[in-house]
Amino acid sequence: MVRGTFILGPCAAESREQVLVTARQIKDVCGNIPFVFRAGVWKPRTSPHTFQGIGEAALGWLSEVRASLGVPVATEVATPEHVDSALKAGIDYLWIGARTSANPLAVSALAEAIQVRCADKSQTECALKGIFIKNPVNEDAGLWLGNIERLEKTGIPVLAVHRGCNHRPCWRMAHKVRTERPDIQMLLDPSHMSGNASKVPALMQKIPELGLEGAMVEVHYQPECALSDKNQQLTPIQLGNSLDPIMSRLCFESPTCPTKDEKELNWLRAEIDELDEQLWATIAARMDVSKRIGAWKKANHVAPLQPERYEKIVESLRSRAGQLGLSEEFMLNVWELIHEESLRQQS
Ligand code: PEP
Ligand code: MN
């Protein structure tokens, strides 16, 4: 039997039709794969001039999805008032977004509101089955772990969602959290991690490779018309195509799954790929500055190679080598290559 937690739906609830049609189409492509339908009602947007979400009125559309399709529903909360409204509407799962997750006081206030509402399970206001906590916008494993603990005080199951930082995966942070809390389910959010629908299928492959427990994916019946995050939302058909190759590889107990050791190696390789990516991006940015220096030198009739500056850099590399635990020879060799390429680009 395939297990795994999939939270699927649009970035934001935009209209009753958009919510109901998207949910229906997702259900059609998912067949017997259980999923939670998501839609943001209060949107924490960067600019105050963009779509901010419909607000409380859209909670009713989520209730309609649950009633008509028998699918549990989730929305994002950022204030205790949101918690009150969502629980009153019978929302099954809440998620806490990356911006709220960056503020421990806000997370504590949410935990408190949930605890007060759900302490007495007989209260009809608390049908809550789980809380999804995204990683904070900045790379901070400690804060993510702290937020998991803050939310565990509610007694409601807590699941971690890795949504990356600045449209990039942050495997090192996720690996730390996975290592310290192997008991917590970790889901992938390839949509916010990439900001680009075409990158979602490849990122989904990480779920079986790393032994993650599922994904939160943004899906819209007409992504090109979406009022927020339009570049990263999949159509329901695209969702089906990216779920297909991983469903048979979702690995919980089958003997064909990567072993615990193999998964550990895959995590470490993901970390290395992330660091290489940063290394190359830094080198490319360095070449760009180097070209601007080249233009300055040309305009000011200064020779490309300045021996005094060269010696200063070599000296500082020698003293850095020990601090970094790298050999002087290695650092000088790498720097020599970078420097040569810089001079080539300047000429
Ligand atoms: C979202 O899931 O729609 C959202 C706002 O995500 P994040 O907090 O990860 O940016
Ligand atoms: Mn979004």
mmCIF file of C-alpha atoms and ligand atoms in Angstrom:
data_model
loop_
_atom_site.group_PDB
_atom_site.id
_atom_site.type_symbol
_atom_site.label_atom_id
_atom_site.label_comp_id
_atom_site.label_asym_id
_atom_site.label_seq_id
_atom_site.Cartn_x
_atom_site.Cartn_y
_atom_site.Cartn_z
ATOM 1 C CA MET A 1 0.000 0.000 0.000
ATOM 2 C CA VAL A 2 1.286 3.488 -0.829
ATOM 3 C CA ARG A 3 1.518 5.753 2.145
ATOM 4 C CA GLY A 4 2.777 9.294 2.032
ATOM 5 C CA THR A 5 1.295 12.680 2.707
ATOM 6 C CA PHE A 6 0.378 14.853 -0.257
ATOM 7 C CA ILE A 7 -0.991 18.351 0.167
ATOM 8 C CA LEU A 8 -2.191 19.631 -3.180
ATOM 9 C CA GLY A 9 -3.988 22.729 -4.328
ATOM 10 C CA PRO A 10 -3.620 26.328 -5.414
ATOM 11 C CA CYS A 11 -1.394 28.900 -3.790
ATOM 12 C CA ALA A 12 -4.509 30.924 -2.961
ATOM 13 C CA ALA A 13 -8.262 30.466 -2.979
ATOM 14 C CA GLU A 14 -9.349 32.995 -5.616
ATOM 15 C CA SER A 15 -12.979 32.184 -6.380
ATOM 16 C CA ARG A 16 -15.496 29.468 -5.522
ATOM 17 C CA GLU A 17 -15.219 28.108 -9.052
ATOM 18 C CA GLN A 18 -11.400 28.036 -9.029
ATOM 19 C CA VAL A 19 -11.368 26.182 -5.683
ATOM 20 C CA LEU A 20 -14.041 23.625 -6.571
ATOM 21 C CA VAL A 21 -12.854 22.924 -10.134
ATOM 22 C CA THR A 22 -9.188 22.618 -9.081
ATOM 23 C CA ALA A 23 -10.087 20.244 -6.228
ATOM 24 C CA ARG A 24 -12.256 18.100 -8.534
ATOM 25 C CA GLN A 25 -9.521 17.860 -11.188
ATOM 26 C CA ILE A 26 -6.871 16.970 -8.596
ATOM 27 C CA LYS A 27 -9.126 14.240 -7.244
ATOM 28 C CA ASP A 28 -9.581 12.901 -10.783
ATOM 29 C CA VAL A 29 -5.833 12.627 -11.453
ATOM 30 C CA CYS A 30 -5.044 11.286 -7.968
ATOM 31 C CA GLY A 31 -7.516 8.403 -8.220
ATOM 32 C CA ASN A 32 -6.996 6.371 -5.074
ATOM 33 C CA ILE A 33 -4.008 8.385 -3.811
ATOM 34 C CA PRO A 34 -5.243 10.129 -0.667
ATOM 35 C CA PHE A 35 -4.431 13.845 -0.452
ATOM 36 C CA VAL A 36 -5.186 16.971 1.549
ATOM 37 C CA PHE A 37 -6.536 19.899 -0.482
ATOM 38 C CA ARG A 38 -4.720 23.164 0.234
ATOM 39 C CA ALA A 39 -5.548 26.790 -0.525
ATOM 40 C CA GLY A 40 -4.258 29.975 1.126
ATOM 41 C CA VAL A 41 -6.954 32.286 2.356
ATOM 42 C CA TRP A 42 -4.758 34.958 3.997
ATOM 43 C CA LYS A 43 -1.690 35.451 1.785
ATOM 44 C CA PRO A 44 1.544 36.847 3.283
ATOM 45 C CA ARG A 45 2.683 38.728 0.163
ATOM 46 C CA THR A 46 5.859 40.749 -0.304
ATOM 47 C CA SER A 47 4.055 43.779 -1.753
ATOM 48 C CA PRO A 48 0.902 45.305 -0.250
ATOM 49 C CA HIS A 49 -0.216 46.123 -3.805
ATOM 50 C CA THR A 50 -0.707 42.500 -4.912
ATOM 51 C CA PHE A 51 -3.541 40.039 -4.200
ATOM 52 C CA GLN A 52 -3.720 39.510 -0.420
ATOM 53 C CA GLY A 53 -6.158 36.582 -0.388
ATOM 54 C CA ILE A 54 -9.951 36.509 -0.112
ATOM 55 C CA GLY A 55 -9.938 36.148 3.679
ATOM 56 C CA GLU A 56 -12.493 34.380 5.863
ATOM 57 C CA ALA A 57 -15.148 34.119 3.106
ATOM 58 C CA ALA A 58 -12.991 31.566 1.261
ATOM 59 C CA LEU A 59 -13.042 29.157 4.229
ATOM 60 C CA GLY A 60 -16.586 28.226 3.180
ATOM 61 C CA TRP A 61 -15.282 27.092 -0.243
ATOM 62 C CA LEU A 62 -12.823 24.766 1.513
ATOM 63 C CA SER A 63 -15.685 23.353 3.591
ATOM 64 C CA GLU A 64 -17.558 22.744 0.334
ATOM 65 C CA VAL A 65 -14.593 20.797 -1.039
ATOM 66 C CA ARG A 66 -14.572 18.593 2.047
ATOM 67 C CA ALA A 67 -18.328 18.043 1.914
ATOM 68 C CA SER A 68 -18.585 17.393 -1.820
ATOM 69 C CA LEU A 69 -15.383 15.383 -2.426
ATOM 70 C CA GLY A 70 -14.713 13.893 1.016
ATOM 71 C CA VAL A 71 -11.194 15.349 0.961
ATOM 72 C CA PRO A 72 -9.568 16.899 4.073
ATOM 73 C CA VAL A 73 -8.587 20.555 3.668
ATOM 74 C CA ALA A 74 -5.723 22.808 4.799
ATOM 75 C CA THR A 75 -5.041 26.517 4.976
ATOM 76 C CA GLU A 76 -2.292 28.823 6.206
ATOM 77 C CA VAL A 77 -2.586 30.684 9.501
ATOM 78 C CA ALA A 78 -0.424 33.581 10.613
ATOM 79 C CA THR A 79 -2.343 35.041 13.582
ATOM 80 C CA PRO A 80 -4.418 33.638 16.478
ATOM 81 C CA GLU A 81 -7.497 35.189 14.803
ATOM 82 C CA HIS A 82 -6.826 33.097 11.701
ATOM 83 C CA VAL A 83 -6.633 29.992 13.930
ATOM 84 C CA ASP A 84 -10.014 30.817 15.466
ATOM 85 C CA SER A 85 -11.700 31.330 12.102
ATOM 86 C CA ALA A 86 -10.102 28.261 10.491
ATOM 87 C CA LEU A 87 -11.003 25.956 13.375
ATOM 88 C CA LYS A 88 -14.554 27.292 13.485
ATOM 89 C CA ALA A 89 -14.829 26.442 9.776
ATOM 90 C CA GLY A 90 -13.693 22.879 10.566
ATOM 91 C CA ILE A 91 -10.393 23.069 8.629
ATOM 92 C CA ASP A 92 -8.575 19.725 9.062
ATOM 93 C CA TYR A 93 -4.942 20.856 8.789
ATOM 94 C CA LEU A 94 -3.189 24.181 9.317
ATOM 95 C CA TRP A 95 0.112 25.236 7.864
ATOM 96 C CA ILE A 96 2.481 27.910 9.087
ATOM 97 C CA GLY A 97 4.308 29.686 6.286
ATOM 98 C CA ALA A 98 7.980 30.527 5.938
ATOM 99 C CA ARG A 99 7.577 34.184 6.862
ATOM 100 C CA THR A 100 5.680 33.408 10.057
ATOM 101 C CA SER A 101 8.091 30.571 10.834
ATOM 102 C CA ALA A 102 10.898 33.179 10.916
ATOM 103 C CA ASN A 103 9.282 34.742 14.012
ATOM 104 C CA PRO A 104 9.338 32.512 17.128
ATOM 105 C CA LEU A 105 6.947 34.803 19.010
ATOM 106 C CA ALA A 106 4.380 34.482 16.227
ATOM 107 C CA VAL A 107 4.722 30.677 16.239
ATOM 108 C CA SER A 108 4.323 30.582 20.037
ATOM 109 C CA ALA A 109 1.178 32.714 19.775
ATOM 110 C CA LEU A 110 -0.241 30.313 17.161
ATOM 111 C CA ALA A 111 0.631 27.280 19.289
ATOM 112 C CA GLU A 112 -1.084 28.899 22.259
ATOM 113 C CA ALA A 113 -4.232 29.650 20.232
ATOM 114 C CA ILE A 114 -4.365 26.082 18.905
ATOM 115 C CA GLN A 115 -3.791 24.622 22.359
ATOM 116 C CA VAL A 116 -6.569 26.709 23.905
ATOM 117 C CA ARG A 117 -9.011 25.693 21.162
ATOM 118 C CA CYS A 118 -8.036 22.037 21.081
ATOM 119 C CA ALA A 119 -7.343 21.300 24.748
ATOM 120 C CA ASP A 120 -10.862 19.996 25.117
ATOM 121 C CA LYS A 121 -11.223 17.534 22.231
ATOM 122 C CA SER A 122 -14.979 17.416 22.767
ATOM 123 C CA GLN A 123 -15.216 21.009 21.489
ATOM 124 C CA THR A 124 -16.614 20.930 18.004
ATOM 125 C CA GLU A 125 -14.287 23.808 17.106
ATOM 126 C CA CYS A 126 -11.245 21.553 16.999
ATOM 127 C CA ALA A 127 -11.237 18.982 14.240
ATOM 128 C CA LEU A 128 -7.534 19.579 13.699
ATOM 129 C CA LYS A 129 -5.591 16.530 12.487
ATOM 130 C CA GLY A 130 -2.172 18.074 11.953
ATOM 131 C CA ILE A 131 0.012 21.165 11.662
ATOM 132 C CA PHE A 132 2.550 21.681 8.869
ATOM 133 C CA ILE A 133 5.484 23.891 9.759
ATOM 134 C CA LYS A 134 7.542 25.268 6.884
ATOM 135 C CA ASN A 135 11.216 26.081 7.305
ATOM 136 C CA PRO A 136 11.862 29.772 8.026
ATOM 137 C CA VAL A 137 12.690 31.964 4.970
ATOM 138 C CA ASN A 138 16.307 32.158 6.145
ATOM 139 C CA GLU A 139 18.569 29.114 6.576
ATOM 140 C CA ASP A 140 18.035 28.402 10.277
ATOM 141 C CA ALA A 141 17.717 24.741 11.264
ATOM 142 C CA GLY A 142 17.655 25.685 14.975
ATOM 143 C CA LEU A 143 14.603 27.906 14.554
ATOM 144 C CA TRP A 144 12.793 25.282 12.473
ATOM 145 C CA LEU A 145 13.494 22.678 15.177
ATOM 146 C CA GLY A 146 12.428 25.149 17.870
ATOM 147 C CA ASN A 147 9.159 25.787 16.043
ATOM 148 C CA ILE A 148 8.471 22.063 15.811
ATOM 149 C CA GLU A 149 8.807 21.882 19.599
ATOM 150 C CA ARG A 150 6.655 24.975 20.136
ATOM 151 C CA LEU A 151 3.882 23.359 18.100
ATOM 152 C CA GLU A 152 4.223 19.919 19.670
ATOM 153 C CA LYS A 153 2.974 21.463 22.907
ATOM 154 C CA THR A 154 -0.481 21.580 21.308
ATOM 155 C CA GLY A 155 -0.658 17.777 21.280
ATOM 156 C CA ILE A 156 -1.573 17.876 17.555
ATOM 157 C CA PRO A 157 0.730 15.955 15.141
ATOM 158 C CA VAL A 158 3.400 18.233 13.615
ATOM 159 C CA LEU A 159 4.943 17.685 10.158
ATOM 160 C CA ALA A 160 7.899 19.625 8.734
ATOM 161 C CA VAL A 161 7.767 21.104 5.211
ATOM 162 C CA HIS A 162 11.051 21.897 3.445
ATOM 163 C CA ARG A 163 10.323 24.810 1.076
ATOM 164 C CA GLY A 164 13.931 25.944 0.633
ATOM 165 C CA CYS A 165 15.331 29.479 0.836
ATOM 166 C CA ASN A 166 15.312 32.097 -1.951
ATOM 167 C CA HIS A 167 13.915 29.654 -4.505
ATOM 168 C CA ARG A 168 16.674 27.138 -3.837
ATOM 169 C CA PRO A 169 16.671 23.892 -1.855
ATOM 170 C CA CYS A 170 18.435 24.089 1.468
ATOM 171 C CA TRP A 171 19.429 20.446 1.906
ATOM 172 C CA ARG A 172 21.973 21.121 4.654
ATOM 173 C CA MET A 173 19.310 22.690 6.846
ATOM 174 C CA ALA A 174 16.799 19.937 6.040
ATOM 175 C CA HIS A 175 19.390 17.231 6.711
ATOM 176 C CA LYS A 176 20.104 18.684 10.176
ATOM 177 C CA VAL A 177 16.414 18.681 11.026
ATOM 178 C CA ARG A 178 15.959 15.146 9.662
ATOM 179 C CA THR A 179 18.960 13.927 11.691
ATOM 180 C CA GLU A 180 17.856 15.564 14.940
ATOM 181 C CA ARG A 181 14.188 14.685 14.565
ATOM 182 C CA PRO A 182 13.931 11.445 12.553
ATOM 183 C CA ASP A 183 10.544 10.922 14.215
ATOM 184 C CA ILE A 184 9.032 13.954 12.434
ATOM 185 C CA GLN A 185 7.644 13.478 8.929
ATOM 186 C CA MET A 186 9.326 15.749 6.401
ATOM 187 C CA LEU A 187 7.548 16.819 3.229
ATOM 188 C CA LEU A 188 8.991 18.581 0.191
ATOM 189 C CA ASP A 189 7.547 21.819 -1.195
ATOM 190 C CA PRO A 190 9.063 21.830 -4.703
ATOM 191 C CA SER A 191 6.842 24.761 -5.733
ATOM 192 C CA HIS A 192 8.215 27.407 -3.358
ATOM 193 C CA MET A 193 11.633 25.739 -3.452
ATOM 194 C CA SER A 194 12.022 26.481 -7.166
ATOM 195 C CA GLY A 195 9.471 29.156 -8.001
ATOM 196 C CA ASN A 196 9.248 27.402 -11.365
ATOM 197 C CA ALA A 197 6.729 24.757 -12.474
ATOM 198 C CA SER A 198 9.202 23.176 -14.925
ATOM 199 C CA LYS A 199 11.599 22.349 -12.064
ATOM 200 C CA VAL A 200 8.970 20.609 -9.934
ATOM 201 C CA PRO A 201 9.106 17.097 -11.515
ATOM 202 C CA ALA A 202 12.895 16.749 -11.030
ATOM 203 C CA LEU A 203 12.676 17.953 -7.438
ATOM 204 C CA MET A 204 9.923 15.392 -6.745
ATOM 205 C CA GLN A 205 12.493 12.648 -7.423
ATOM 206 C CA LYS A 206 14.185 13.660 -4.170
ATOM 207 C CA ILE A 207 11.232 12.262 -2.215
ATOM 208 C CA PRO A 208 12.130 8.574 -2.726
ATOM 209 C CA GLU A 209 15.881 9.279 -2.908
ATOM 210 C CA LEU A 210 15.987 10.939 0.496
ATOM 211 C CA GLY A 211 13.159 8.962 2.047
ATOM 212 C CA LEU A 212 10.889 11.976 2.560
ATOM 213 C CA GLU A 213 7.297 11.284 3.500
ATOM 214 C CA GLY A 214 5.469 13.281 0.820
ATOM 215 C CA ALA A 215 5.025 16.721 -0.671
ATOM 216 C CA MET A 216 3.090 19.969 -0.670
ATOM 217 C CA VAL A 217 2.617 21.000 -4.293
ATOM 218 C CA GLU A 218 0.846 24.040 -5.722
ATOM 219 C CA VAL A 219 -1.734 23.093 -8.336
ATOM 220 C CA HIS A 220 -4.142 25.424 -10.167
ATOM 221 C CA TYR A 221 -6.634 24.572 -12.904
ATOM 222 C CA GLN A 222 -5.398 27.611 -14.873
ATOM 223 C CA PRO A 223 -1.925 28.528 -13.578
ATOM 224 C CA GLU A 224 -1.492 31.241 -16.216
ATOM 225 C CA CYS A 225 -4.411 33.134 -14.636
ATOM 226 C CA ALA A 226 -3.331 32.616 -10.994
ATOM 227 C CA LEU A 227 -3.396 35.719 -8.805
ATOM 228 C CA SER A 228 -0.251 34.647 -6.896
ATOM 229 C CA ASP A 229 2.741 32.372 -7.619
ATOM 230 C CA LYS A 230 1.559 31.753 -11.212
ATOM 231 C CA ASN A 231 4.995 30.594 -12.467
ATOM 232 C CA GLN A 232 5.252 27.692 -10.051
ATOM 233 C CA GLN A 233 1.778 26.143 -10.083
ATOM 234 C CA LEU A 234 1.190 22.900 -11.971
ATOM 235 C CA THR A 235 -1.957 22.032 -13.870
ATOM 236 C CA PRO A 236 -3.686 18.913 -12.500
ATOM 237 C CA ILE A 237 -2.427 17.001 -15.598
ATOM 238 C CA GLN A 238 1.173 18.091 -14.907
ATOM 239 C CA LEU A 239 0.682 17.041 -11.293
ATOM 240 C CA GLY A 240 -0.372 13.557 -12.419
ATOM 241 C CA ASN A 241 2.714 13.334 -14.646
ATOM 242 C CA SER A 242 5.078 14.276 -11.831
ATOM 243 C CA LEU A 243 3.388 12.031 -9.252
ATOM 244 C CA ASP A 244 3.407 8.952 -11.503
ATOM 245 C CA PRO A 245 7.154 8.258 -11.510
ATOM 246 C CA ILE A 246 7.493 8.632 -7.752
ATOM 247 C CA MET A 247 4.433 6.786 -6.478
ATOM 248 C CA SER A 248 5.929 3.365 -7.187
ATOM 249 C CA ARG A 249 9.222 4.515 -5.651
ATOM 250 C CA LEU A 250 7.782 5.974 -2.447
ATOM 251 C CA CYS A 251 9.749 3.956 -0.018
ATOM 252 C CA PHE A 252 8.593 3.037 3.405
ATOM 253 C CA GLU A 253 9.127 -0.676 3.786
ATOM 254 C CA SER A 254 9.598 -2.279 0.374
ATOM 255 C CA PRO A 255 12.919 -4.133 -0.159
ATOM 256 C CA THR A 256 13.520 -2.123 -3.364
ATOM 257 C CA CYS A 257 13.761 1.114 -1.348
ATOM 258 C CA PRO A 258 17.119 2.729 -0.641
ATOM 259 C CA THR A 259 18.476 1.455 2.670
ATOM 260 C CA LYS A 260 19.034 3.822 5.599
ATOM 261 C CA ASP A 261 22.726 4.032 4.636
ATOM 262 C CA GLU A 262 21.948 4.716 0.983
ATOM 263 C CA LYS A 263 19.548 7.483 1.962
ATOM 264 C CA GLU A 264 22.250 9.019 4.154
ATOM 265 C CA LEU A 265 24.613 9.048 1.150
ATOM 266 C CA ASN A 266 21.871 10.643 -0.974
ATOM 267 C CA TRP A 267 21.411 13.379 1.646
ATOM 268 C CA LEU A 268 25.153 14.060 1.672
ATOM 269 C CA ARG A 269 25.212 14.181 -2.136
ATOM 270 C CA ALA A 270 22.308 16.629 -2.111
ATOM 271 C CA GLU A 271 24.358 18.795 0.288
ATOM 272 C CA ILE A 272 27.412 18.615 -1.996
ATOM 273 C CA ASP A 273 25.324 19.536 -5.063
ATOM 274 C CA GLU A 274 23.921 22.512 -3.177
ATOM 275 C CA LEU A 275 27.429 23.681 -2.196
ATOM 276 C CA ASP A 276 28.779 23.190 -5.745
ATOM 277 C CA GLU A 277 25.902 25.225 -7.080
ATOM 278 C CA GLN A 278 26.777 28.046 -4.637
ATOM 279 C CA LEU A 279 30.470 27.740 -5.511
ATOM 280 C CA TRP A 280 29.833 28.175 -9.254
ATOM 281 C CA ALA A 281 27.353 30.983 -8.702
ATOM 282 C CA THR A 282 29.998 32.754 -6.563
ATOM 283 C CA ILE A 283 32.689 32.214 -9.194
ATOM 284 C CA ALA A 284 30.397 33.555 -11.923
ATOM 285 C CA ALA A 285 29.567 36.616 -9.786
ATOM 286 C CA ARG A 286 33.300 37.102 -9.154
ATOM 287 C CA MET A 287 34.029 37.058 -12.911
ATOM 288 C CA ASP A 288 31.370 39.679 -13.404
ATOM 289 C CA VAL A 289 33.017 42.019 -10.880
ATOM 290 C CA SER A 290 36.363 41.193 -12.443
ATOM 291 C CA LYS A 291 35.120 42.340 -15.859
ATOM 292 C CA ARG A 292 33.978 45.638 -14.340
ATOM 293 C CA ILE A 293 37.439 46.064 -12.800
ATOM 294 C CA GLY A 294 38.906 45.312 -16.240
ATOM 295 C CA ALA A 295 36.843 48.104 -17.761
ATOM 296 C CA TRP A 296 37.947 50.488 -15.009
ATOM 297 C CA LYS A 297 41.620 49.601 -15.574
ATOM 298 C CA LYS A 298 41.290 50.135 -19.305
ATOM 299 C CA ALA A 299 39.622 53.517 -18.829
ATOM 300 C CA ASN A 300 42.290 54.568 -16.338
ATOM 301 C CA HIS A 301 45.245 53.126 -18.326
ATOM 302 C CA VAL A 302 46.219 50.691 -15.550
ATOM 303 C CA ALA A 303 47.863 47.325 -16.411
ATOM 304 C CA PRO A 304 45.630 44.240 -15.746
ATOM 305 C CA LEU A 305 48.197 42.590 -13.421
ATOM 306 C CA GLN A 306 49.158 44.588 -10.338
ATOM 307 C CA PRO A 307 51.996 42.669 -8.548
ATOM 308 C CA GLU A 308 51.462 44.409 -5.207
ATOM 309 C CA ARG A 309 47.778 43.439 -5.078
ATOM 310 C CA TYR A 310 48.625 39.914 -6.254
ATOM 311 C CA GLU A 311 51.148 39.427 -3.401
ATOM 312 C CA LYS A 312 48.680 40.740 -0.821
ATOM 313 C CA ILE A 313 46.050 38.204 -1.879
ATOM 314 C CA VAL A 314 48.538 35.306 -1.834
ATOM 315 C CA GLU A 315 49.622 36.316 1.666
ATOM 316 C CA SER A 316 46.058 36.442 2.950
ATOM 317 C CA LEU A 317 45.282 33.035 1.381
ATOM 318 C CA ARG A 318 48.272 31.540 3.238
ATOM 319 C CA SER A 319 46.944 32.717 6.583
ATOM 320 C CA ARG A 320 43.356 31.621 5.759
ATOM 321 C CA ALA A 321 44.466 28.082 4.812
ATOM 322 C CA GLY A 322 45.119 27.022 8.419
ATOM 323 C CA GLN A 323 41.866 28.549 9.681
ATOM 324 C CA LEU A 324 39.881 26.697 7.041
ATOM 325 C CA GLY A 325 41.688 23.388 7.495
ATOM 326 C CA LEU A 326 42.816 23.413 3.833
ATOM 327 C CA SER A 327 46.350 23.078 2.494
ATOM 328 C CA GLU A 328 48.120 26.227 1.298
ATOM 329 C CA GLU A 329 49.099 24.489 -1.916
ATOM 330 C CA PHE A 330 45.505 23.543 -2.717
ATOM 331 C CA MET A 331 44.175 27.030 -2.024
ATOM 332 C CA LEU A 332 46.894 28.695 -4.091
ATOM 333 C CA ASN A 333 46.312 26.299 -7.003
ATOM 334 C CA VAL A 334 42.581 26.961 -7.052
ATOM 335 C CA TRP A 335 43.101 30.697 -6.715
ATOM 336 C CA GLU A 336 45.693 30.703 -9.488
ATOM 337 C CA LEU A 337 43.137 29.136 -11.843
ATOM 338 C CA ILE A 338 40.469 31.660 -10.889
ATOM 339 C CA HIS A 339 42.911 34.530 -11.227
ATOM 340 C CA GLU A 340 44.082 33.395 -14.668
ATOM 341 C CA GLU A 341 40.493 33.216 -15.870
ATOM 342 C CA SER A 342 39.819 36.684 -14.412
ATOM 343 C CA LEU A 343 42.762 38.145 -16.341
ATOM 344 C CA ARG A 344 41.569 36.397 -19.490
ATOM 345 C CA GLN A 345 38.111 37.893 -19.047
ATOM 346 C CA GLN A 346 39.579 41.343 -18.394
ATOM 347 C CA SER A 347 41.648 41.428 -21.552
HETATM 348 C C1 PEP B 1 2.252 28.957 0.476
HETATM 349 O O1 PEP B 1 2.395 27.750 0.737
HETATM 350 O O2 PEP B 1 1.377 29.402 -0.278
HETATM 351 C C2 PEP B 1 3.234 29.920 1.009
HETATM 352 C C3 PEP B 1 2.949 31.193 1.169
HETATM 353 O O3 PEP B 1 4.399 29.337 1.224
HETATM 354 P P1 PEP B 1 5.755 29.857 1.940
HETATM 355 O O4 PEP B 1 5.338 30.294 3.312
HETATM 356 O O5 PEP B 1 6.608 28.664 1.900
HETATM 357 O O6 PEP B 1 6.284 30.990 1.095
HETATM 358 MN MN MN B 2 2.349 30.101 -2.926
#
